[in-house]
Amino acid sequence: MSKRRFVMEFERPLVELEEKLLELRRIDAAALTPELAMEIDTLAAEVDRLHASLYRDLGPWEKVQIARHPDRPKTQDYVDALFEDVIELHGDRAFGDDEAMFAGLGTIAGRKAVVLGHRKGKDIKENIRRNFGQVHPEGFRKARRAMALAGRFGLPVVSFLDTAGAFPGIEAEERGQAWAIAECLATLSDLPVPVVVVGIGEGGSGGALAIGFGDRLIMLENAYYSVISPEMCAVILHKDAAKAAEAAGCLSLTAADLARLDLADEVLPEPVGGAHRDPAQVIEAVGVAVGGALDALATTPADRLVAERYARLRRIGHVVGESGTTGT
Amino acid sequence: MPISEWFKAREDRRYTSLDPSAPKTDVPDGVWEKCPSCKHIVYAGDLEHTDGVCPHCGHHFELTAPERVGTLADEDSFAEMDADLISGDPLSFTAAKPYTVSVATARESSGLSEAIVTGRATLGGHPVVLGVMDFRFIGASMGSVVGEKVARAFEVALAERRAVIMVTASGGARMQEGMLSLMQMAKTAAAAERLASAALPYIVVLANNTYGGVTASFATLGDVVLAEPGAMVGFAGPRLVEQATKLSLPKGFQTAESLVEHGMVDAVVPRAELRETLTALLGYLTLGGAS
Ligand SMILES: [Zn+2]
């Protein structure tokens, strides 16, 4: 038997119709009355219509579900497909190795680079090992070590974002989760090499931001990047995580929102229904976009790169007032 | 009744609200405060003399930004910067309570323009830029204006070769400005990093409570990080950690004292010694030790 298809909440009406249709189609040809045949045709047309409309103009909450889809291509898929001669680097040299964070060296389209990325698993077993992509301080410190390496040896950084957030655990807090994230931010801010960030799935708050800003931000169409998870936002607003859909709509977290706010430079379209429908096509598109960004940044002198990155950050924000500049 | 209890009861009577018709839990704002630690009712006038420290148990009450500036800056030395910067509503955030209403209410009740007050000052004679967050203003959350004022504070210090002192308190990034708030973390960290590169000192005082996006950006990047006694500091709040892990939290979790034990904070400094400690630190660190 094939693996059971993962159904996202908003797909349920479609899937129910599809299952009903499948059931009807299993009826013996001999038992098929003209009425039944007509019903099958009507249902098939309804399925087609719903399929076409459901994935058109997806709302923020639907996109969040797609971003979390278990079959969505992950950091490891991009690393395997786009990078050659990959050497993974382990450990923060202080506490341990965090399998929720990838750090390594690799060559993309002939360019040597340092690669970073949050790491979700393909199945429960791998997810437990990788803590569902939720990073501990040692993971951020490993990333920071790799960033510093990139800076010293003039290698650009390519970073893949896919985390629900930094892990909110007791030991994570005791080992300085906030400190580890802040140190990543400071290190990234003046790294004298190009930094290209790709939002491939979830961009959960500070845990994403720690490896999540630079000279270019490329977002997949259904990836999100948010200050807070929709569920937690709903709890704060309504004391009810079930109102996450409404919260998702308020947070301006989609790739399109980020482009509108001038935070994302490029939004890459996904196949109808999401990246999991055709991973190879999406991974290739990401490869082209990353290659293009690295090419564009390759000739910029380091001091200008750092100055422009700072200027880019300084422009972000909406401030009203006489001495303020009204930004995005 | 044992004599000790009688004394305690007398003490309670002395500080209890004078209006017997008032509900027992209703401590009038600004006149009487109930100490959350020892439960004594404390006269606000007494708290002024102690800079907000409970005379019974030493509990550190939260200070407003103007009060904090008063306890740290040399007399008449504080000149506020960027007081005219106020928040807009970039996302037209209307869920539950419209953001514009939250901001307007916070401005009116606090008398402040935003959740942080920044300015030039001298502290023990040392030229500094002082930033003080005020928890009354939407939980001192960091949106565009807080991020902008923090970044400008570091830039002024860099241009004028001053030290930066930040007294933090915050619930984290301000969700009503979405990603613009999250990016203020990177912006403020970048500004702090530039000051560090110029070998100018940056000292942080973590006050109760400092969480989320503020802790995970400029608040933990100080050359020296101090904390007030009993201050709660972390990335994820204790309730979230409890829910996510289904574990009961260790005693003293995320308190300033435990952060020192775990090597995350340099020292817990009682409020009465804070000014003196900062002055001494600035004496060591100012101008990279060049003077
Ligand atoms: Zn007390």
Coordinates of C-alpha atoms and ligand atoms in Angstrom, one line a residue:
Chain A
M1 CA 0.0 0.0 0.0
S2 CA 1.3 3.5 -0.9
K3 CA 2.0 6.0 1.8
R4 CA -1.1 7.8 3.0
R5 CA -1.4 11.2 1.5
F6 CA -1.0 14.1 4.0
V7 CA -4.2 16.3 3.9
M8 CA -4.0 19.9 4.9
E9 CA -7.0 21.3 6.7
F10 CA -8.1 23.5 3.8
E11 CA -7.8 20.6 1.3
R12 CA -10.3 18.5 3.2
P13 CA -13.5 19.4 1.3
L14 CA -11.7 18.5 -2.0
V15 CA -10.2 15.3 -0.6
E16 CA -13.6 14.2 0.6
L17 CA -15.1 14.7 -2.8
E18 CA -12.2 12.9 -4.5
E19 CA -12.7 9.9 -2.2
K20 CA -16.4 9.8 -2.9
L21 CA -15.7 10.0 -6.7
L22 CA -13.1 7.2 -6.3
E23 CA -15.7 5.1 -4.5
L24 CA -18.3 5.6 -7.2
R25 CA -15.8 4.7 -9.9
R26 CA -15.1 1.4 -8.3
I27 CA -18.7 0.3 -9.0
D28 CA -19.0 -2.6 -11.4
A29 CA -19.6 -1.5 -15.0
A30 CA -22.6 -4.0 -14.9
A31 CA -24.2 -2.3 -12.0
L32 CA -23.7 1.2 -13.4
T33 CA -27.0 2.8 -14.2
P34 CA -27.3 5.9 -16.5
E35 CA -28.3 7.9 -13.5
L36 CA -25.2 6.8 -11.6
A37 CA -23.0 7.5 -14.6
M38 CA -24.3 11.0 -14.8
E39 CA -23.7 11.5 -11.1
I40 CA -20.1 10.5 -11.5
D41 CA -19.7 13.0 -14.3
T42 CA -21.2 15.8 -12.2
L43 CA -19.0 14.9 -9.3
A44 CA -15.9 14.7 -11.5
A45 CA -16.7 18.2 -12.8
E46 CA -17.2 19.5 -9.3
V47 CA -13.8 18.0 -8.2
D48 CA -12.1 19.7 -11.2
R49 CA -13.8 23.0 -10.4
L50 CA -12.9 22.8 -6.7
H51 CA -9.3 21.8 -7.5
A52 CA -8.9 24.8 -9.7
S53 CA -10.4 27.3 -7.3
L54 CA -9.0 25.9 -4.1
Y55 CA -5.3 26.5 -4.9
R56 CA -5.9 29.9 -6.6
D57 CA -5.5 32.9 -4.3
L58 CA -4.5 31.0 -1.2
G59 CA -4.9 32.9 2.0
P60 CA -2.1 33.4 4.6
W61 CA -3.3 30.5 6.8
E62 CA -3.4 28.1 3.8
K63 CA 0.1 29.1 2.9
V64 CA 1.3 28.5 6.4
Q65 CA -0.1 25.0 6.2
I66 CA 1.7 24.4 2.8
A67 CA 4.9 25.8 4.4
R68 CA 4.6 23.1 7.1
H69 CA 3.7 20.3 4.7
P70 CA 5.7 17.2 5.7
D71 CA 6.6 16.4 2.1
R72 CA 7.8 19.9 1.3
P73 CA 11.5 19.9 0.2
K74 CA 13.8 20.5 3.1
T75 CA 17.3 22.1 3.6
Q76 CA 18.9 18.6 3.1
D77 CA 17.1 18.3 -0.3
Y78 CA 18.5 21.7 -1.5
V79 CA 22.0 20.9 -0.2
D80 CA 22.0 17.5 -1.9
A81 CA 20.7 18.7 -5.2
L82 CA 22.4 22.1 -5.5
F83 CA 25.8 21.7 -3.9
E84 CA 28.7 19.6 -4.9
D85 CA 31.6 18.4 -2.7
V86 CA 29.7 19.1 0.5
I87 CA 31.6 18.8 3.7
E88 CA 29.4 19.1 6.8
L89 CA 30.8 20.8 9.9
H90 CA 29.7 19.7 13.3
G91 CA 29.6 21.2 16.8
D92 CA 29.9 24.6 18.6
R93 CA 33.2 23.7 20.2
A94 CA 31.6 24.3 23.6
F95 CA 28.7 22.1 24.3
G96 CA 27.7 19.8 21.5
D97 CA 26.3 19.3 18.0
D98 CA 22.8 20.4 17.2
E99 CA 21.2 18.3 14.5
A100 CA 18.5 20.9 14.0
M101 CA 21.0 23.1 12.3
F102 CA 23.0 22.3 9.2
A103 CA 26.4 24.0 8.7
G104 CA 28.9 23.1 6.0
L105 CA 31.0 23.9 3.0
G106 CA 29.7 23.3 -0.6
T107 CA 30.1 24.4 -4.2
I108 CA 27.1 25.8 -6.0
A109 CA 27.3 26.5 -9.8
G110 CA 31.1 26.6 -9.4
R111 CA 31.1 29.0 -6.4
K112 CA 32.5 27.8 -3.1
A113 CA 30.2 28.8 -0.2
V114 CA 29.3 28.2 3.4
V115 CA 25.9 26.7 3.7
L116 CA 23.5 27.1 6.7
G117 CA 20.0 25.8 7.2
H118 CA 17.4 24.7 9.7
R119 CA 16.9 21.0 9.5
K120 CA 13.5 19.3 9.7
G121 CA 13.3 15.5 9.4
K122 CA 11.5 13.4 6.7
D123 CA 9.8 11.2 9.3
I124 CA 9.1 11.0 13.0
K125 CA 12.4 9.2 13.7
E126 CA 14.5 11.8 12.0
N127 CA 12.4 14.6 13.4
I128 CA 13.0 13.5 16.9
R129 CA 16.8 13.5 16.2
R130 CA 16.5 16.9 14.6
N131 CA 14.1 18.3 17.3
F132 CA 11.6 19.1 14.5
G133 CA 14.0 21.8 13.2
Q134 CA 13.9 23.7 16.5
V135 CA 17.4 24.9 17.3
H136 CA 19.2 25.0 20.6
P137 CA 21.9 27.6 21.5
E138 CA 24.6 25.2 20.4
G139 CA 23.0 25.1 16.9
F140 CA 23.1 28.9 16.6
R141 CA 26.7 28.9 17.9
K142 CA 27.7 26.3 15.3
A143 CA 26.1 28.5 12.7
R144 CA 28.0 31.5 14.0
R145 CA 31.2 29.6 13.9
A146 CA 30.5 28.8 10.2
M147 CA 29.7 32.4 9.5
A148 CA 33.0 33.5 11.0
L149 CA 34.7 30.9 8.9
A150 CA 33.0 32.3 5.8
G151 CA 34.2 35.8 6.7
R152 CA 37.8 34.8 7.2
F153 CA 38.1 32.9 4.0
G154 CA 36.0 35.1 1.7
L155 CA 33.3 32.5 1.1
P156 CA 29.7 33.7 0.6
V157 CA 27.0 32.4 2.9
V158 CA 23.8 30.7 1.6
S159 CA 21.2 30.1 4.3
F160 CA 18.0 28.1 4.1
L161 CA 15.2 29.0 6.5
D162 CA 12.8 26.3 7.8
T163 CA 11.9 26.4 11.4
A164 CA 8.9 26.9 13.6
G165 CA 11.2 28.8 15.9
A166 CA 14.0 28.5 18.3
F167 CA 13.4 25.7 20.8
P168 CA 11.6 27.0 23.9
G169 CA 13.1 24.5 26.3
I170 CA 14.5 24.6 29.9
E171 CA 18.1 23.8 28.9
A172 CA 17.9 25.9 25.8
E173 CA 17.1 28.9 28.1
E174 CA 19.7 28.0 30.6
R175 CA 22.4 27.7 27.9
G176 CA 21.5 31.2 26.7
Q177 CA 19.1 30.9 23.7
A178 CA 18.7 34.6 23.5
W179 CA 22.4 35.2 23.8
A180 CA 23.2 32.7 21.0
I181 CA 20.7 34.3 18.6
A182 CA 21.9 37.9 19.4
E183 CA 25.5 36.8 18.7
C184 CA 24.4 35.4 15.3
L185 CA 22.7 38.7 14.4
A186 CA 25.8 40.8 15.4
T187 CA 28.1 38.5 13.4
L188 CA 25.9 38.4 10.3
S189 CA 25.5 42.2 10.4
D190 CA 29.1 43.0 9.4
L191 CA 30.2 39.7 7.8
P192 CA 32.5 40.9 4.9
V193 CA 31.1 38.4 2.4
P194 CA 27.8 38.1 0.5
V195 CA 24.9 36.6 2.4
V196 CA 22.0 35.1 0.5
V197 CA 19.0 33.9 2.4
V198 CA 16.2 31.6 1.1
G199 CA 12.9 31.1 2.8
I200 CA 12.0 27.6 1.9
G201 CA 9.3 26.8 4.5
E202 CA 8.7 28.2 7.9
G203 CA 10.4 31.4 9.1
G204 CA 9.6 31.3 12.8
S205 CA 10.6 34.4 14.6
G206 CA 14.1 34.9 16.2
G207 CA 15.1 31.3 15.5
A208 CA 14.8 32.0 11.8
L209 CA 16.2 35.5 11.9
A210 CA 19.5 34.2 13.5
I211 CA 20.5 33.0 10.1
G212 CA 17.8 34.9 8.3
F213 CA 19.0 38.3 7.0
G214 CA 21.7 39.4 4.6
D215 CA 22.1 41.0 1.2
R216 CA 19.3 39.2 -0.5
L217 CA 16.2 37.5 0.7
I218 CA 14.6 35.0 -1.7
M219 CA 11.2 33.6 -0.7
L220 CA 9.3 30.7 -2.1
E221 CA 5.7 31.6 -2.8
N222 CA 4.3 29.7 0.1
A223 CA 7.1 30.1 2.6
Y224 CA 6.3 32.4 5.5
Y225 CA 8.4 34.5 7.8
S226 CA 6.8 35.9 10.9
V227 CA 7.5 37.8 14.1
I228 CA 5.4 35.2 16.0
S229 CA 3.6 32.0 15.1
P230 CA -0.1 32.5 14.1
E231 CA -1.1 30.1 17.0
M232 CA 0.8 32.1 19.6
C233 CA -0.5 35.4 18.2
A234 CA -4.1 34.0 18.5
V235 CA -3.5 33.0 22.1
I236 CA -2.3 36.5 22.9
L237 CA -5.2 38.2 21.1
H238 CA -8.1 35.8 21.8
K239 CA -6.7 33.3 24.3
D240 CA -7.5 30.8 21.6
A241 CA -5.0 29.0 19.4
A242 CA -7.9 27.9 17.1
K243 CA -8.1 31.5 15.8
A244 CA -4.7 31.1 14.1
A245 CA -6.2 31.6 10.7
E246 CA -7.3 35.1 11.6
A247 CA -4.0 35.9 13.3
A248 CA -2.1 34.7 10.2
G249 CA -4.1 37.2 8.2
C250 CA -3.0 40.1 10.4
L251 CA 0.7 39.4 10.6
S252 CA 1.8 40.1 7.0
L253 CA 3.8 36.9 7.0
T254 CA 3.5 35.6 3.4
A255 CA 6.2 36.0 0.7
A256 CA 4.0 38.5 -1.1
D257 CA 3.6 40.5 2.1
L258 CA 7.4 40.5 2.6
A259 CA 7.9 41.7 -1.0
R260 CA 5.3 44.5 -0.4
L261 CA 7.1 45.5 2.8
D262 CA 10.4 45.7 0.8
L263 CA 11.9 42.9 2.9
A264 CA 12.0 40.2 0.2
D265 CA 13.9 40.8 -3.0
E266 CA 12.5 37.9 -5.0
V267 CA 9.4 35.6 -4.7
L268 CA 9.7 32.2 -6.5
P269 CA 6.5 30.7 -7.8
E270 CA 5.6 27.2 -6.7
P271 CA 3.6 24.5 -8.5
V272 CA -0.2 24.5 -8.0
G273 CA -0.8 23.2 -4.5
G274 CA 2.7 23.7 -3.2
A275 CA 6.4 22.8 -3.6
H276 CA 5.8 19.2 -2.5
R277 CA 3.8 18.6 -5.7
D278 CA 7.1 19.0 -7.8
P279 CA 10.1 19.3 -5.6
A280 CA 12.7 19.0 -8.4
Q281 CA 11.2 22.0 -10.2
V282 CA 11.3 24.1 -7.1
I283 CA 14.8 23.1 -6.1
E284 CA 16.0 24.0 -9.5
A285 CA 14.4 27.4 -9.4
V286 CA 16.0 28.1 -6.0
G287 CA 19.4 27.0 -7.5
V288 CA 19.0 29.5 -10.3
A289 CA 17.9 32.3 -8.0
V290 CA 20.7 31.7 -5.5
G291 CA 23.3 31.5 -8.4
G292 CA 22.0 34.8 -9.8
A293 CA 22.2 36.5 -6.4
L294 CA 25.7 35.2 -5.7
D295 CA 26.8 36.4 -9.2
A296 CA 25.3 39.8 -8.7
L297 CA 27.0 40.2 -5.3
A298 CA 30.4 38.7 -6.2
T299 CA 32.0 41.8 -7.5
T300 CA 30.9 44.1 -4.6
P301 CA 33.9 45.1 -2.4
A302 CA 33.6 43.8 1.2
D303 CA 33.4 47.2 2.8
R304 CA 30.6 48.3 0.5
L305 CA 28.8 45.0 1.0
V306 CA 28.8 45.6 4.8
A307 CA 27.8 49.3 4.5
E308 CA 24.9 48.4 2.2
R309 CA 23.7 45.7 4.5
Y310 CA 23.7 48.1 7.3
A311 CA 21.8 50.7 5.2
R312 CA 19.3 48.0 4.2
L313 CA 18.6 47.2 7.9
R314 CA 18.4 50.9 8.8
R315 CA 15.7 51.5 6.3
I316 CA 13.4 48.9 7.8
G317 CA 10.6 50.2 9.9
H318 CA 7.7 52.6 9.9
V319 CA 8.3 55.7 11.9
V320 CA 6.2 58.8 12.2
G321 CA 7.6 62.1 13.5
E322 CA 9.5 65.2 12.7
S323 CA 13.0 63.7 13.0
G324 CA 11.8 60.4 11.6
T325 CA 11.9 59.3 8.1
T326 CA 8.7 57.6 7.1
G327 CA 9.8 54.2 5.8
T328 CA 8.0 51.1 4.6
Chain B
M1 CA -1.2 35.4 69.1
P2 CA 2.6 35.1 69.2
I3 CA 4.3 38.5 69.6
S4 CA 6.0 38.2 66.1
E5 CA 2.6 37.8 64.5
W6 CA 1.2 40.7 66.4
F7 CA 4.0 42.9 65.1
K8 CA 3.3 41.6 61.6
A9 CA -0.4 42.3 62.0
R10 CA 0.3 45.8 63.3
E11 CA 2.6 46.4 60.3
D12 CA -0.1 45.2 58.0
R13 CA -2.6 47.6 59.6
R14 CA -0.2 50.5 59.3
Y15 CA 0.1 50.0 55.5
T16 CA -3.5 48.9 54.8
S17 CA -5.7 51.2 52.8
L18 CA -7.3 53.8 54.9
D19 CA -10.6 53.5 53.2
P20 CA -12.4 50.5 54.8
S21 CA -15.1 50.5 52.1
A22 CA -12.5 49.9 49.4
P23 CA -12.3 46.3 48.1
K24 CA -9.4 44.5 49.8
T25 CA -7.5 43.7 46.7
D26 CA -7.9 47.3 45.3
V27 CA -4.7 49.0 46.1
P28 CA -5.1 52.6 44.8
D29 CA -2.6 53.3 42.1
G30 CA 0.2 55.6 42.9
V31 CA -0.5 55.9 46.6
W32 CA -0.1 52.4 48.0
E33 CA 1.6 49.4 46.4
K34 CA 1.3 45.8 47.4
C35 CA 4.7 44.1 47.4
P36 CA 4.3 41.1 45.2
S37 CA 7.1 39.4 47.1
C38 CA 6.4 39.9 50.8
K39 CA 2.7 41.1 50.3
H40 CA 3.2 44.1 52.5
I41 CA 1.3 47.2 51.5
V42 CA 3.9 49.9 50.9
Y43 CA 3.4 53.6 50.8
A44 CA 4.4 55.0 47.5
G45 CA 6.1 57.9 49.2
D46 CA 8.4 55.4 50.9
L47 CA 9.2 53.7 47.6
E48 CA 10.4 57.1 46.2
H49 CA 13.0 57.3 48.9
T50 CA 14.3 53.7 48.1
D51 CA 14.1 54.1 44.3
G52 CA 11.3 51.5 44.2
V53 CA 12.9 48.9 46.5
C54 CA 10.5 47.3 49.1
P55 CA 11.7 48.5 52.6
H56 CA 10.5 45.1 54.0
C57 CA 12.1 42.5 51.7
G58 CA 14.2 44.3 49.2
H59 CA 11.9 43.4 46.2
H60 CA 12.7 45.6 43.2
F61 CA 9.5 47.2 41.9
E62 CA 9.5 48.1 38.2
L63 CA 10.5 51.7 37.6
T64 CA 9.0 54.0 34.9
A65 CA 11.5 55.3 32.4
P66 CA 11.6 58.8 33.9
E67 CA 12.1 57.3 37.4
R68 CA 15.0 55.2 36.1
V69 CA 16.6 58.1 34.4
G70 CA 16.4 60.0 37.7
T71 CA 18.2 57.2 39.5
L72 CA 21.1 57.0 37.0
A73 CA 21.8 60.2 35.1
D74 CA 23.8 63.0 36.8
E75 CA 21.5 65.7 38.0
D76 CA 20.1 67.8 35.1
S77 CA 22.4 66.1 32.6
F78 CA 19.8 64.1 30.7
A79 CA 18.7 65.5 27.3
E80 CA 16.2 63.3 25.6
M81 CA 16.6 62.5 21.9
D82 CA 14.0 61.5 19.3
A83 CA 11.0 62.1 21.6
D84 CA 9.0 63.0 18.6
L85 CA 9.2 59.6 17.0
I86 CA 5.9 57.8 17.2
S87 CA 4.5 54.6 15.8
G88 CA 2.3 54.4 12.8
D89 CA 0.2 51.4 11.8
P90 CA 2.1 49.9 8.9
L91 CA 0.1 46.6 8.7
S92 CA -3.3 48.2 9.6
F93 CA -3.4 45.7 12.5
T94 CA -7.0 45.6 13.8
A95 CA -7.4 42.1 15.3
A96 CA -8.9 42.1 18.8
K97 CA -7.8 45.7 19.6
P98 CA -6.7 48.1 16.8
Y99 CA -3.0 48.8 17.1
T100 CA -3.6 52.6 16.8
V101 CA -5.9 52.4 19.9
S102 CA -3.2 50.4 21.8
V103 CA -0.6 53.0 21.0
A104 CA -2.9 56.0 21.8
T105 CA -3.9 54.4 25.1
A106 CA -0.3 53.7 26.0
R107 CA 0.8 57.2 25.2
E108 CA -1.9 58.7 27.3
S109 CA -1.5 56.5 30.3
S110 CA 2.3 56.6 30.4
G111 CA 2.8 60.2 29.2
L112 CA 5.6 58.7 26.9
S113 CA 5.8 58.8 23.2
E114 CA 7.1 55.2 22.9
A115 CA 8.3 52.3 25.0
I116 CA 11.9 53.5 25.2
V117 CA 13.3 56.9 26.3
T118 CA 16.8 57.7 25.0
G119 CA 19.1 60.6 25.5
R120 CA 22.5 62.0 26.1
A121 CA 23.6 62.3 29.7
T122 CA 26.5 62.0 32.0
L123 CA 26.8 59.2 34.5
G124 CA 29.3 59.7 37.3
G125 CA 30.8 62.3 35.0
H126 CA 31.1 60.0 32.0
P127 CA 29.5 61.0 28.7
V128 CA 26.9 58.4 27.8
V129 CA 23.8 57.7 25.7
L130 CA 21.2 56.3 28.1
G131 CA 18.3 54.2 26.9
V132 CA 15.5 53.1 29.3
M133 CA 12.6 50.9 28.5
D134 CA 9.2 51.3 30.1
F135 CA 7.1 48.2 30.5
R136 CA 3.8 50.3 30.8
F137 CA 4.0 51.0 27.1
I138 CA 2.5 47.9 25.4
G139 CA 4.8 45.7 27.5
A140 CA 7.8 47.7 26.3
S141 CA 7.6 45.7 23.1
M142 CA 10.0 46.6 20.3
G143 CA 8.4 47.9 17.1
S144 CA 9.8 50.2 14.5
V145 CA 10.2 53.2 16.8
V146 CA 11.9 51.4 19.6
G147 CA 14.3 49.8 17.1
E148 CA 14.9 53.2 15.4
K149 CA 15.6 54.9 18.7
V150 CA 17.9 52.2 19.9
A151 CA 19.8 52.3 16.6
R152 CA 20.1 56.1 16.7
A153 CA 21.3 55.8 20.3
F154 CA 24.2 53.7 19.2
E155 CA 24.9 55.9 16.2
V156 CA 25.0 59.1 18.3
A157 CA 27.3 57.4 20.8
L158 CA 29.6 56.3 17.9
A159 CA 29.7 59.8 16.4
E160 CA 30.3 61.5 19.8
R161 CA 32.5 58.8 21.3
R162 CA 30.1 58.1 24.2
A163 CA 29.4 54.9 26.1
V164 CA 25.9 53.4 25.8
I165 CA 23.9 52.2 28.8
M166 CA 20.7 50.4 28.1
V167 CA 18.2 49.5 30.9
T168 CA 16.0 46.9 29.3
A169 CA 12.5 45.5 30.1
S170 CA 10.3 44.1 27.3
G171 CA 7.9 41.4 26.4
G172 CA 9.7 41.0 23.1
A173 CA 9.1 42.1 19.5
R174 CA 5.8 44.0 18.9
M175 CA 3.6 41.6 17.0
Q176 CA 1.3 44.4 15.7
E177 CA 4.1 45.5 13.3
G178 CA 4.8 42.0 12.2
M179 CA 8.1 41.4 10.3
L180 CA 9.0 45.1 10.6
S181 CA 9.3 44.4 14.4
L182 CA 11.3 41.2 13.9
M183 CA 13.8 43.0 11.7
Q184 CA 14.4 45.6 14.4
M185 CA 16.3 42.8 16.2
A186 CA 18.8 42.7 13.4
K187 CA 18.9 46.5 13.1
T188 CA 19.6 47.0 16.8
A189 CA 22.2 44.2 16.9
A190 CA 23.9 45.7 13.8
A191 CA 24.1 49.1 15.5
A192 CA 25.5 47.6 18.7
E193 CA 28.1 45.7 16.7
R194 CA 29.3 48.9 15.1
L195 CA 29.8 50.5 18.5
A196 CA 31.7 47.4 19.6
S197 CA 33.9 47.6 16.5
A198 CA 34.8 51.1 17.5
A199 CA 35.9 49.9 21.0
L200 CA 33.3 52.1 22.7
P201 CA 31.7 50.5 25.8
Y202 CA 28.2 49.2 26.0
I203 CA 26.7 48.2 29.3
V204 CA 23.3 46.5 29.7
V205 CA 21.1 46.4 32.8
L206 CA 18.5 43.7 32.5
A207 CA 15.4 44.7 34.5
N208 CA 12.3 42.8 35.2
N209 CA 11.0 41.4 32.7
T210 CA 13.2 41.2 29.6
Y211 CA 12.1 38.6 27.0
G212 CA 11.9 37.6 23.4
G213 CA 13.2 39.8 20.6
V214 CA 14.8 42.3 22.9
T215 CA 16.8 39.7 24.9
A216 CA 17.8 38.0 21.6
S217 CA 19.2 41.2 20.1
F218 CA 20.7 44.4 21.7
A219 CA 20.0 43.5 25.3
T220 CA 22.5 40.6 25.5
L221 CA 25.3 42.2 23.4
G222 CA 26.7 44.4 26.1
D223 CA 30.4 44.3 26.9
V224 CA 29.1 43.9 30.4
V225 CA 25.6 42.6 31.2
L226 CA 24.2 43.3 34.6
A227 CA 20.8 42.4 36.0
E228 CA 18.6 43.7 38.8
P229 CA 17.8 41.3 41.7
G230 CA 14.9 39.0 40.9
A231 CA 14.6 40.2 37.3
M232 CA 13.1 37.6 35.0
V233 CA 15.1 37.3 31.8
G234 CA 14.9 34.9 28.9
F235 CA 14.0 34.2 25.3
A236 CA 10.8 32.2 25.7
G237 CA 8.5 33.0 28.6
P238 CA 8.2 30.5 31.4
R239 CA 4.6 29.5 30.6
L240 CA 5.5 28.8 27.0
V241 CA 8.5 26.7 28.1
E242 CA 6.3 24.8 30.5
Q243 CA 3.7 24.1 27.8
A244 CA 6.2 23.2 25.1
T245 CA 8.2 20.8 27.3
K246 CA 5.4 19.5 29.7
L247 CA 8.0 19.7 32.4
S248 CA 7.9 21.6 35.7
L249 CA 10.4 24.5 35.7
P250 CA 13.4 24.4 38.1
K251 CA 13.4 26.7 41.1
G252 CA 14.7 30.1 40.1
F253 CA 14.3 29.5 36.4
Q254 CA 15.2 32.6 34.3
T255 CA 15.9 34.7 37.4
A256 CA 18.8 37.1 37.3
E257 CA 20.5 35.1 40.0
S258 CA 20.2 31.8 38.0
L259 CA 21.5 33.6 34.9
V260 CA 24.7 34.4 36.8
E261 CA 25.0 30.8 37.9
H262 CA 24.7 29.7 34.2
G263 CA 27.3 32.2 33.1
M264 CA 24.9 34.4 31.1
V265 CA 25.1 37.6 33.2
D266 CA 28.1 39.3 34.8
A267 CA 26.5 40.3 38.1
V268 CA 23.3 41.0 39.9
V269 CA 23.5 44.5 41.2
P270 CA 21.0 45.9 43.7
R271 CA 19.4 49.2 42.6
A272 CA 21.1 51.1 45.4
E273 CA 24.5 50.2 44.0
L274 CA 23.7 50.4 40.3
R275 CA 24.9 53.9 39.7
E276 CA 28.1 53.4 41.6
T277 CA 28.7 50.1 39.7
L278 CA 28.1 51.6 36.3
T279 CA 30.4 54.6 37.1
A280 CA 33.1 52.2 38.1
L281 CA 32.7 50.1 35.0
L282 CA 32.8 53.2 32.8
G283 CA 36.0 54.2 34.5
Y284 CA 37.5 51.0 33.4
L285 CA 36.1 50.8 29.9
T286 CA 35.7 54.3 28.6
L287 CA 37.6 55.0 25.4
G288 CA 39.0 51.5 25.2
G289 CA 41.2 52.4 28.2
A290 CA 43.0 55.0 26.2
S291 CA 42.5 57.9 28.6
Ligands
ZN1 ZN 8.4 43.3 49.9

